[in-house]
């Protein structure tokens, strides 16, 4: 896991005053310190940015027995768990060896629209249904989503198809509405809404965290850390394109984020080629490239009538196109790069 962590094992029966001084100093350095005691030892678990920490100096303190980045199976194991990289959501598992395909419209527009798309993506092999009820739009005059009514329709589509559902939260006060939503999406614009992330750290539900258009891989991981630090280990990362000088595409899909995130973290990684390109014609090729690169799943915008979509129609593929995408993605899946 890319989580700057150090475990500081104290010598047995460490001096209380020196221990308190060490704790104070570490906290002053900006670390979050959790103390674990068991019969054999006291272990300080540090999370935070350890770039400026002088580990040699820490090791030299007379109450410190050892400093290590991980426990690697040694005793005494602190009561600490790393995310195992598998996120269960409404009967499906991200990172559990199966390809997860989240498909559906950018925005829930009506029951007629959603029920039609939901049934066709299910028949085409989607494993989860998406639909935005709260839409963070660049223009205040653009369709803002059906809000509460949109969530109601999405839950009705869940009932109709049996597919678990994914929807985006844009504000803390909406949280009660998400009680029966299987995966809560935090969109690119809210990747650094730290108060929202902290609150989602206290929710017992999977969080799909999208990378901000102008955020680095490290910043994405630090945002994930906000959720993990609150105790919610069900975090799914999503690459959705970043802003570059290229203007032919809406964003530049950074597929290097897949191997990078896989190397740095055990969390499942999804790719969203819809927002990553903004062009329907580019969605399938990049979706397949993402699967080949070892992504755990895809997030694809599908609309039964893209030219009439109230949101992101230019990047929506049709149910038929999605069927063929899903088919090819599953063909490639056994040959994907494995981490
Ligand atoms: C979306 O998934 O519809 C969305 C708004 O995505 P992003 O936050 O990546 O722009
Ligand atoms: Mn969209």
mmCIF file of C-alpha atoms and ligand atoms in Angstrom:
data_model
loop_
_atom_site.group_PDB
_atom_site.id
_atom_site.type_symbol
_atom_site.label_atom_id
_atom_site.label_comp_id
_atom_site.label_asym_id
_atom_site.label_seq_id
_atom_site.Cartn_x
_atom_site.Cartn_y
_atom_site.Cartn_z
ATOM 1 C CA UNK A 1 0.000 0.000 0.000
ATOM 2 C CA UNK A 2 1.288 3.429 -0.772
ATOM 3 C CA UNK A 3 0.519 4.792 2.569
ATOM 4 C CA UNK A 4 3.495 6.395 4.227
ATOM 5 C CA UNK A 5 3.507 4.217 7.254
ATOM 6 C CA UNK A 6 6.109 3.418 9.783
ATOM 7 C CA UNK A 7 5.787 1.099 12.684
ATOM 8 C CA UNK A 8 7.871 2.058 15.696
ATOM 9 C CA UNK A 9 8.347 -0.809 18.085
ATOM 10 C CA UNK A 10 9.179 0.392 21.586
ATOM 11 C CA UNK A 11 11.409 -1.500 23.980
ATOM 12 C CA UNK A 12 9.549 -3.367 26.707
ATOM 13 C CA UNK A 13 8.253 -1.178 29.492
ATOM 14 C CA UNK A 14 9.399 2.064 27.933
ATOM 15 C CA UNK A 15 9.821 5.111 30.101
ATOM 16 C CA UNK A 16 6.413 6.829 30.233
ATOM 17 C CA UNK A 17 7.773 10.371 30.065
ATOM 18 C CA UNK A 18 10.033 9.600 27.117
ATOM 19 C CA UNK A 19 7.165 7.833 25.357
ATOM 20 C CA UNK A 20 4.893 10.840 25.855
ATOM 21 C CA UNK A 21 7.633 13.158 24.586
ATOM 22 C CA UNK A 22 8.134 10.980 21.504
ATOM 23 C CA UNK A 23 4.389 10.925 20.807
ATOM 24 C CA UNK A 24 4.174 14.699 21.121
ATOM 25 C CA UNK A 25 7.126 15.177 18.806
ATOM 26 C CA UNK A 26 5.748 12.826 16.160
ATOM 27 C CA UNK A 27 2.378 14.559 16.257
ATOM 28 C CA UNK A 28 4.090 17.915 15.970
ATOM 29 C CA UNK A 29 5.864 16.584 12.869
ATOM 30 C CA UNK A 30 2.404 16.081 11.368
ATOM 31 C CA UNK A 31 2.062 12.343 11.910
ATOM 32 C CA UNK A 32 -1.107 10.641 12.900
ATOM 33 C CA UNK A 33 -0.013 8.224 15.626
ATOM 34 C CA UNK A 34 -1.949 5.202 16.765
ATOM 35 C CA UNK A 35 -0.639 3.274 19.711
ATOM 36 C CA UNK A 36 -1.126 -0.477 19.839
ATOM 37 C CA UNK A 37 -0.356 -2.431 22.979
ATOM 38 C CA UNK A 38 -0.230 -6.134 23.358
ATOM 39 C CA UNK A 39 1.427 -8.506 25.831
ATOM 40 C CA UNK A 40 4.780 -8.312 24.174
ATOM 41 C CA UNK A 41 5.205 -4.798 22.950
ATOM 42 C CA UNK A 42 3.996 -1.300 22.367
ATOM 43 C CA UNK A 43 3.834 -0.338 18.720
ATOM 44 C CA UNK A 44 3.347 3.168 17.372
ATOM 45 C CA UNK A 45 1.763 3.205 13.959
ATOM 46 C CA UNK A 46 2.586 6.404 12.094
ATOM 47 C CA UNK A 47 0.653 7.589 9.093
ATOM 48 C CA UNK A 48 1.484 10.788 7.368
ATOM 49 C CA UNK A 49 4.129 12.132 5.091
ATOM 50 C CA UNK A 50 7.379 10.732 6.377
ATOM 51 C CA UNK A 51 9.623 12.413 3.823
ATOM 52 C CA UNK A 52 11.140 14.680 6.438
ATOM 53 C CA UNK A 53 11.450 12.108 9.193
ATOM 54 C CA UNK A 54 14.946 11.108 10.196
ATOM 55 C CA UNK A 55 14.464 7.385 10.675
ATOM 56 C CA UNK A 56 18.054 6.892 11.853
ATOM 57 C CA UNK A 57 17.473 9.393 14.623
ATOM 58 C CA UNK A 58 14.249 7.683 15.594
ATOM 59 C CA UNK A 59 16.050 4.340 15.726
ATOM 60 C CA UNK A 60 18.737 5.823 17.938
ATOM 61 C CA UNK A 61 16.286 6.802 20.705
ATOM 62 C CA UNK A 62 16.786 4.607 23.733
ATOM 63 C CA UNK A 63 13.126 3.654 24.062
ATOM 64 C CA UNK A 64 12.897 2.544 20.439
ATOM 65 C CA UNK A 65 13.627 -1.097 19.636
ATOM 66 C CA UNK A 66 12.920 -1.027 15.951
ATOM 67 C CA UNK A 67 11.480 1.051 13.113
ATOM 68 C CA UNK A 68 10.116 -0.685 10.072
ATOM 69 C CA UNK A 69 7.794 0.050 7.205
ATOM 70 C CA UNK A 70 5.750 -3.083 7.626
ATOM 71 C CA UNK A 71 5.181 -6.030 9.904
ATOM 72 C CA UNK A 72 5.855 -8.671 7.295
ATOM 73 C CA UNK A 73 4.389 -11.427 9.344
ATOM 74 C CA UNK A 74 6.574 -10.885 12.385
ATOM 75 C CA UNK A 75 5.294 -10.895 15.915
ATOM 76 C CA UNK A 76 3.805 -9.073 17.680
ATOM 77 C CA UNK A 77 1.278 -8.108 15.082
ATOM 78 C CA UNK A 78 -0.509 -4.924 15.971
ATOM 79 C CA UNK A 79 -4.279 -4.884 15.698
ATOM 80 C CA UNK A 80 -3.941 -3.261 12.326
ATOM 81 C CA UNK A 81 -5.325 -4.238 8.998
ATOM 82 C CA UNK A 82 -4.263 -3.165 5.537
ATOM 83 C CA UNK A 83 -6.995 -2.971 2.928
ATOM 84 C CA UNK A 84 -6.889 -6.332 1.200
ATOM 85 C CA UNK A 85 -7.627 -4.782 -2.154
ATOM 86 C CA UNK A 86 -10.994 -6.442 -2.563
ATOM 87 C CA UNK A 87 -14.037 -4.218 -2.373
ATOM 88 C CA UNK A 88 -17.408 -5.943 -2.177
ATOM 89 C CA UNK A 89 -20.390 -3.999 -3.443
ATOM 90 C CA UNK A 90 -23.895 -5.375 -3.676
ATOM 91 C CA UNK A 91 -22.815 -8.917 -4.504
ATOM 92 C CA UNK A 92 -19.895 -8.076 -6.823
ATOM 93 C CA UNK A 93 -16.227 -7.768 -5.954
ATOM 94 C CA UNK A 94 -13.778 -5.199 -7.257
ATOM 95 C CA UNK A 95 -10.229 -6.507 -7.306
ATOM 96 C CA UNK A 96 -11.388 -10.064 -6.685
ATOM 97 C CA UNK A 97 -10.321 -11.526 -10.020
ATOM 98 C CA UNK A 98 -13.396 -10.625 -12.070
ATOM 99 C CA UNK A 99 -13.754 -7.758 -14.500
ATOM 100 C CA UNK A 100 -16.351 -5.281 -13.267
ATOM 101 C CA UNK A 101 -18.227 -3.250 -15.830
ATOM 102 C CA UNK A 102 -20.101 -0.212 -14.550
ATOM 103 C CA UNK A 103 -22.371 1.119 -17.257
ATOM 104 C CA UNK A 104 -25.233 3.533 -17.552
ATOM 105 C CA UNK A 105 -26.116 7.093 -18.408
ATOM 106 C CA UNK A 106 -24.181 10.101 -17.243
ATOM 107 C CA UNK A 107 -27.380 11.412 -15.668
ATOM 108 C CA UNK A 108 -30.650 9.838 -14.702
ATOM 109 C CA UNK A 109 -33.146 11.703 -16.890
ATOM 110 C CA UNK A 110 -36.440 9.808 -16.640
ATOM 111 C CA UNK A 111 -37.781 6.359 -15.846
ATOM 112 C CA UNK A 112 -38.264 5.643 -19.528
ATOM 113 C CA UNK A 113 -34.612 6.489 -20.262
ATOM 114 C CA UNK A 114 -33.124 4.753 -17.227
ATOM 115 C CA UNK A 115 -35.185 1.553 -17.345
ATOM 116 C CA UNK A 116 -34.386 1.113 -21.032
ATOM 117 C CA UNK A 117 -30.624 1.642 -20.546
ATOM 118 C CA UNK A 118 -30.521 -0.433 -17.350
ATOM 119 C CA UNK A 119 -32.084 -3.462 -18.985
ATOM 120 C CA UNK A 120 -29.961 -3.252 -22.086
ATOM 121 C CA UNK A 121 -26.633 -2.835 -20.252
ATOM 122 C CA UNK A 122 -27.525 -5.719 -17.996
ATOM 123 C CA UNK A 123 -28.261 -7.912 -21.012
ATOM 124 C CA UNK A 124 -24.960 -6.762 -22.539
ATOM 125 C CA UNK A 125 -22.906 -7.830 -19.518
ATOM 126 C CA UNK A 126 -22.728 -4.841 -17.172
ATOM 127 C CA UNK A 127 -22.167 -5.864 -13.575
ATOM 128 C CA UNK A 128 -23.209 -2.525 -12.045
ATOM 129 C CA UNK A 129 -25.489 0.272 -13.172
ATOM 130 C CA UNK A 130 -24.459 3.910 -12.936
ATOM 131 C CA UNK A 131 -26.525 7.068 -13.105
ATOM 132 C CA UNK A 132 -25.922 10.546 -11.779
ATOM 133 C CA UNK A 133 -28.658 12.214 -9.759
ATOM 134 C CA UNK A 134 -26.551 15.142 -8.610
ATOM 135 C CA UNK A 135 -24.586 16.453 -11.555
ATOM 136 C CA UNK A 136 -21.657 18.792 -10.961
ATOM 137 C CA UNK A 137 -21.868 20.791 -14.215
ATOM 138 C CA UNK A 138 -19.397 23.328 -15.500
ATOM 139 C CA UNK A 139 -22.248 25.687 -16.407
ATOM 140 C CA UNK A 140 -24.927 26.569 -13.862
ATOM 141 C CA UNK A 141 -27.399 26.683 -16.766
ATOM 142 C CA UNK A 142 -26.787 23.060 -17.744
ATOM 143 C CA UNK A 143 -29.003 20.201 -16.516
ATOM 144 C CA UNK A 144 -28.161 19.710 -12.854
ATOM 145 C CA UNK A 145 -29.679 16.251 -12.394
ATOM 146 C CA UNK A 146 -32.957 15.061 -10.902
ATOM 147 C CA UNK A 147 -31.515 15.012 -7.367
ATOM 148 C CA UNK A 148 -33.684 13.007 -4.938
ATOM 149 C CA UNK A 149 -35.994 11.867 -7.727
ATOM 150 C CA UNK A 150 -32.950 10.600 -9.659
ATOM 151 C CA UNK A 151 -31.859 8.481 -6.697
ATOM 152 C CA UNK A 152 -35.400 7.086 -6.451
ATOM 153 C CA UNK A 153 -35.365 6.111 -10.122
ATOM 154 C CA UNK A 154 -31.923 4.543 -9.806
ATOM 155 C CA UNK A 155 -33.117 2.430 -6.881
ATOM 156 C CA UNK A 156 -36.144 1.389 -8.927
ATOM 157 C CA UNK A 157 -33.766 0.341 -11.744
ATOM 158 C CA UNK A 158 -31.753 -1.654 -9.216
ATOM 159 C CA UNK A 159 -34.954 -3.437 -8.239
ATOM 160 C CA UNK A 160 -35.853 -4.015 -11.882
ATOM 161 C CA UNK A 161 -32.498 -5.440 -12.988
ATOM 162 C CA UNK A 162 -30.887 -6.697 -9.796
ATOM 163 C CA UNK A 163 -27.755 -4.710 -10.673
ATOM 164 C CA UNK A 164 -25.944 -2.910 -7.844
ATOM 165 C CA UNK A 165 -25.948 0.837 -8.415
ATOM 166 C CA UNK A 166 -23.343 3.608 -8.428
ATOM 167 C CA UNK A 167 -24.123 7.306 -8.074
ATOM 168 C CA UNK A 168 -22.199 10.471 -7.356
ATOM 169 C CA UNK A 169 -22.459 12.462 -4.159
ATOM 170 C CA UNK A 170 -21.607 16.146 -4.438
ATOM 171 C CA UNK A 171 -22.376 17.313 -0.929
ATOM 172 C CA UNK A 172 -22.351 15.926 2.562
ATOM 173 C CA UNK A 173 -26.013 16.691 3.216
ATOM 174 C CA UNK A 174 -27.010 14.227 0.463
ATOM 175 C CA UNK A 175 -25.567 11.269 2.365
ATOM 176 C CA UNK A 176 -28.878 9.977 3.838
ATOM 177 C CA UNK A 177 -30.232 9.612 0.307
ATOM 178 C CA UNK A 178 -27.405 7.186 -0.508
ATOM 179 C CA UNK A 179 -28.398 4.596 2.073
ATOM 180 C CA UNK A 180 -29.396 2.009 -0.533
ATOM 181 C CA UNK A 181 -26.908 3.043 -3.194
ATOM 182 C CA UNK A 182 -24.238 0.319 -3.409
ATOM 183 C CA UNK A 183 -21.241 2.442 -4.400
ATOM 184 C CA UNK A 184 -20.897 6.150 -3.680
ATOM 185 C CA UNK A 185 -18.940 7.983 -6.346
ATOM 186 C CA UNK A 186 -16.797 10.992 -5.523
ATOM 187 C CA UNK A 187 -16.296 12.836 -8.769
ATOM 188 C CA UNK A 188 -13.172 14.459 -10.148
ATOM 189 C CA UNK A 189 -14.283 17.875 -8.937
ATOM 190 C CA UNK A 190 -14.624 16.675 -5.363
ATOM 191 C CA UNK A 191 -11.471 14.580 -5.159
ATOM 192 C CA UNK A 192 -10.023 17.116 -2.769
ATOM 193 C CA UNK A 193 -13.192 17.959 -0.880
ATOM 194 C CA UNK A 194 -11.514 16.806 2.288
ATOM 195 C CA UNK A 195 -14.482 17.289 4.606
ATOM 196 C CA UNK A 196 -16.578 15.093 2.314
ATOM 197 C CA UNK A 197 -13.796 12.486 2.193
ATOM 198 C CA UNK A 198 -13.452 12.467 5.984
ATOM 199 C CA UNK A 199 -17.177 11.882 6.353
ATOM 200 C CA UNK A 200 -17.085 9.079 3.784
ATOM 201 C CA UNK A 201 -14.346 7.511 5.876
ATOM 202 C CA UNK A 202 -17.011 6.883 8.483
ATOM 203 C CA UNK A 203 -19.477 5.302 6.065
ATOM 204 C CA UNK A 204 -19.607 1.516 5.757
ATOM 205 C CA UNK A 205 -19.955 1.574 2.007
ATOM 206 C CA UNK A 206 -17.675 1.352 -1.028
ATOM 207 C CA UNK A 207 -16.441 4.690 -2.319
ATOM 208 C CA UNK A 208 -15.441 5.112 -5.958
ATOM 209 C CA UNK A 209 -12.909 7.918 -5.908
ATOM 210 C CA UNK A 210 -12.176 9.575 -9.232
ATOM 211 C CA UNK A 211 -8.922 11.339 -9.974
ATOM 212 C CA UNK A 212 -9.233 15.103 -10.343
ATOM 213 C CA UNK A 213 -8.552 16.519 -13.807
ATOM 214 C CA UNK A 214 -5.562 18.407 -12.473
ATOM 215 C CA UNK A 215 -4.401 16.051 -9.770
ATOM 216 C CA UNK A 216 -1.389 13.811 -9.578
ATOM 217 C CA UNK A 217 -1.381 10.117 -8.800
ATOM 218 C CA UNK A 218 0.067 10.885 -5.391
ATOM 219 C CA UNK A 219 -2.713 13.365 -4.678
ATOM 220 C CA UNK A 220 -5.303 10.761 -5.636
ATOM 221 C CA UNK A 221 -3.732 8.332 -3.182
ATOM 222 C CA UNK A 222 -3.646 10.947 -0.450
ATOM 223 C CA UNK A 223 -7.343 11.627 -1.027
ATOM 224 C CA UNK A 224 -7.997 7.887 -0.763
ATOM 225 C CA UNK A 225 -6.042 8.023 2.465
ATOM 226 C CA UNK A 226 -8.568 10.472 3.925
ATOM 227 C CA UNK A 227 -11.245 7.803 3.506
ATOM 228 C CA UNK A 228 -9.052 4.938 4.693
ATOM 229 C CA UNK A 229 -7.854 6.874 7.715
ATOM 230 C CA UNK A 230 -11.451 7.221 8.882
ATOM 231 C CA UNK A 231 -11.771 3.435 8.930
ATOM 232 C CA UNK A 232 -13.474 2.837 5.600
ATOM 233 C CA UNK A 233 -11.190 0.530 3.625
ATOM 234 C CA UNK A 234 -13.641 0.033 0.769
ATOM 235 C CA UNK A 235 -12.101 2.460 -1.675
ATOM 236 C CA UNK A 236 -11.977 1.992 -5.440
ATOM 237 C CA UNK A 237 -9.698 4.305 -7.435
ATOM 238 C CA UNK A 238 -10.657 5.578 -10.874
ATOM 239 C CA UNK A 239 -8.554 7.155 -13.607
ATOM 240 C CA UNK A 240 -10.774 9.415 -15.720
ATOM 241 C CA UNK A 241 -8.372 11.562 -17.678
ATOM 242 C CA UNK A 242 -6.418 14.677 -16.847
ATOM 243 C CA UNK A 243 -6.271 18.080 -18.428
ATOM 244 C CA UNK A 244 -3.386 18.594 -20.828
ATOM 245 C CA UNK A 245 -2.689 20.900 -23.783
ATOM 246 C CA UNK A 246 -4.527 18.445 -26.051
ATOM 247 C CA UNK A 247 -7.911 19.785 -27.059
ATOM 248 C CA UNK A 248 -9.136 17.148 -29.512
ATOM 249 C CA UNK A 249 -10.093 15.041 -26.536
ATOM 250 C CA UNK A 250 -11.955 16.360 -23.488
ATOM 251 C CA UNK A 251 -9.227 14.971 -21.221
ATOM 252 C CA UNK A 252 -6.096 12.913 -21.741
ATOM 253 C CA UNK A 253 -6.648 9.426 -20.378
ATOM 254 C CA UNK A 254 -3.565 8.595 -18.338
ATOM 255 C CA UNK A 255 -3.322 4.839 -18.648
ATOM 256 C CA UNK A 256 0.052 4.890 -16.931
ATOM 257 C CA UNK A 257 -1.966 5.548 -13.792
ATOM 258 C CA UNK A 258 -3.075 1.895 -13.847
ATOM 259 C CA UNK A 259 0.355 0.300 -13.327
ATOM 260 C CA UNK A 260 1.435 3.200 -11.116
ATOM 261 C CA UNK A 261 -1.558 2.875 -8.786
ATOM 262 C CA UNK A 262 -1.215 -0.896 -8.798
ATOM 263 C CA UNK A 263 2.392 -0.574 -7.712
ATOM 264 C CA UNK A 264 1.638 1.924 -4.988
ATOM 265 C CA UNK A 265 -1.580 0.621 -3.514
ATOM 266 C CA UNK A 266 -3.602 -2.586 -3.106
ATOM 267 C CA UNK A 267 -6.841 -0.775 -3.931
ATOM 268 C CA UNK A 268 -8.835 -1.767 -7.026
ATOM 269 C CA UNK A 269 -8.302 0.505 -10.025
ATOM 270 C CA UNK A 270 -10.957 1.383 -12.581
ATOM 271 C CA UNK A 271 -10.662 3.320 -15.799
ATOM 272 C CA UNK A 272 -13.313 5.657 -17.220
ATOM 273 C CA UNK A 273 -12.579 6.168 -20.923
ATOM 274 C CA UNK A 274 -15.850 8.108 -21.376
ATOM 275 C CA UNK A 275 -14.737 11.181 -19.439
ATOM 276 C CA UNK A 276 -11.157 10.252 -20.278
ATOM 277 C CA UNK A 277 -11.723 11.069 -23.926
ATOM 278 C CA UNK A 278 -15.086 12.840 -24.230
ATOM 279 C CA UNK A 279 -15.587 11.151 -27.587
ATOM 280 C CA UNK A 280 -17.764 8.093 -28.097
ATOM 281 C CA UNK A 281 -15.574 6.808 -30.931
ATOM 282 C CA UNK A 282 -12.541 6.634 -28.647
ATOM 283 C CA UNK A 283 -14.241 4.889 -25.736
ATOM 284 C CA UNK A 284 -13.991 1.252 -26.850
ATOM 285 C CA UNK A 285 -10.323 1.256 -27.939
ATOM 286 C CA UNK A 286 -9.233 2.887 -24.698
ATOM 287 C CA UNK A 287 -11.484 0.654 -22.610
ATOM 288 C CA UNK A 288 -9.748 -2.366 -24.130
ATOM 289 C CA UNK A 289 -6.319 -0.839 -23.568
ATOM 290 C CA UNK A 290 -7.250 -0.267 -19.915
ATOM 291 C CA UNK A 291 -8.237 -3.912 -19.501
ATOM 292 C CA UNK A 292 -4.986 -5.028 -21.137
ATOM 293 C CA UNK A 293 -3.063 -2.771 -18.747
ATOM 294 C CA UNK A 294 -4.617 -4.610 -15.810
ATOM 295 C CA UNK A 295 -7.465 -2.366 -14.653
ATOM 296 C CA UNK A 296 -9.957 -4.141 -12.391
ATOM 297 C CA UNK A 297 -12.905 -2.657 -14.190
ATOM 298 C CA UNK A 298 -14.350 0.023 -16.408
ATOM 299 C CA UNK A 299 -16.826 2.816 -16.010
ATOM 300 C CA UNK A 300 -18.658 3.467 -19.256
ATOM 301 C CA UNK A 301 -21.345 5.995 -20.098
ATOM 302 C CA UNK A 302 -24.131 4.435 -22.144
ATOM 303 C CA UNK A 303 -27.219 6.151 -23.521
ATOM 304 C CA UNK A 304 -30.054 4.736 -25.590
ATOM 305 C CA UNK A 305 -30.172 7.957 -27.578
ATOM 306 C CA UNK A 306 -26.843 9.795 -27.166
ATOM 307 C CA UNK A 307 -27.882 12.680 -29.434
ATOM 308 C CA UNK A 308 -30.738 13.498 -27.032
ATOM 309 C CA UNK A 309 -28.790 13.013 -23.782
ATOM 310 C CA UNK A 310 -29.122 15.853 -21.285
ATOM 311 C CA UNK A 311 -25.538 15.370 -20.191
ATOM 312 C CA UNK A 312 -22.325 14.094 -21.839
ATOM 313 C CA UNK A 313 -24.096 12.751 -24.944
ATOM 314 C CA UNK A 314 -20.968 13.232 -27.095
ATOM 315 C CA UNK A 315 -19.121 10.589 -25.129
ATOM 316 C CA UNK A 316 -21.984 8.139 -24.575
ATOM 317 C CA UNK A 317 -21.936 4.880 -26.483
ATOM 318 C CA UNK A 318 -25.120 3.006 -27.373
ATOM 319 C CA UNK A 319 -26.217 -0.240 -25.724
ATOM 320 C CA UNK A 320 -25.179 -2.140 -28.877
ATOM 321 C CA UNK A 321 -21.724 -0.588 -28.801
ATOM 322 C CA UNK A 322 -21.496 -1.423 -25.124
ATOM 323 C CA UNK A 323 -22.371 -5.043 -25.837
ATOM 324 C CA UNK A 324 -19.487 -5.311 -28.244
ATOM 325 C CA UNK A 325 -17.137 -3.455 -25.855
ATOM 326 C CA UNK A 326 -18.064 -5.832 -23.013
ATOM 327 C CA UNK A 327 -17.543 -8.833 -25.259
ATOM 328 C CA UNK A 328 -14.073 -7.733 -26.368
ATOM 329 C CA UNK A 329 -13.098 -6.691 -22.843
ATOM 330 C CA UNK A 330 -13.919 -10.177 -21.559
ATOM 331 C CA UNK A 331 -11.943 -11.693 -24.437
ATOM 332 C CA UNK A 332 -8.883 -9.685 -23.420
ATOM 333 C CA UNK A 333 -9.326 -10.183 -19.660
ATOM 334 C CA UNK A 334 -7.444 -13.539 -19.426
ATOM 335 C CA UNK A 335 -4.440 -11.972 -21.201
ATOM 336 C CA UNK A 336 -4.308 -8.793 -19.115
ATOM 337 C CA UNK A 337 -1.152 -7.668 -17.374
ATOM 338 C CA UNK A 338 -1.273 -9.043 -13.836
ATOM 339 C CA UNK A 339 0.023 -7.401 -10.704
HETATM 340 C C1 LIG B 1 -19.461 11.291 -14.070
HETATM 341 O O1 LIG B 1 -19.033 10.177 -13.775
HETATM 342 O O2 LIG B 1 -20.542 11.494 -14.645
HETATM 343 C C2 LIG B 1 -18.607 12.466 -13.788
HETATM 344 C C3 LIG B 1 -19.129 13.672 -13.594
HETATM 345 O O3 LIG B 1 -17.325 12.148 -13.797
HETATM 346 P P1 LIG B 1 -16.030 13.045 -13.433
HETATM 347 O O4 LIG B 1 -16.211 13.399 -12.000
HETATM 348 O O5 LIG B 1 -14.911 12.099 -13.691
HETATM 349 O O6 LIG B 1 -16.043 14.244 -14.346
HETATM 350 MN MN1 LIG B 2 -20.671 12.201 -17.288
#
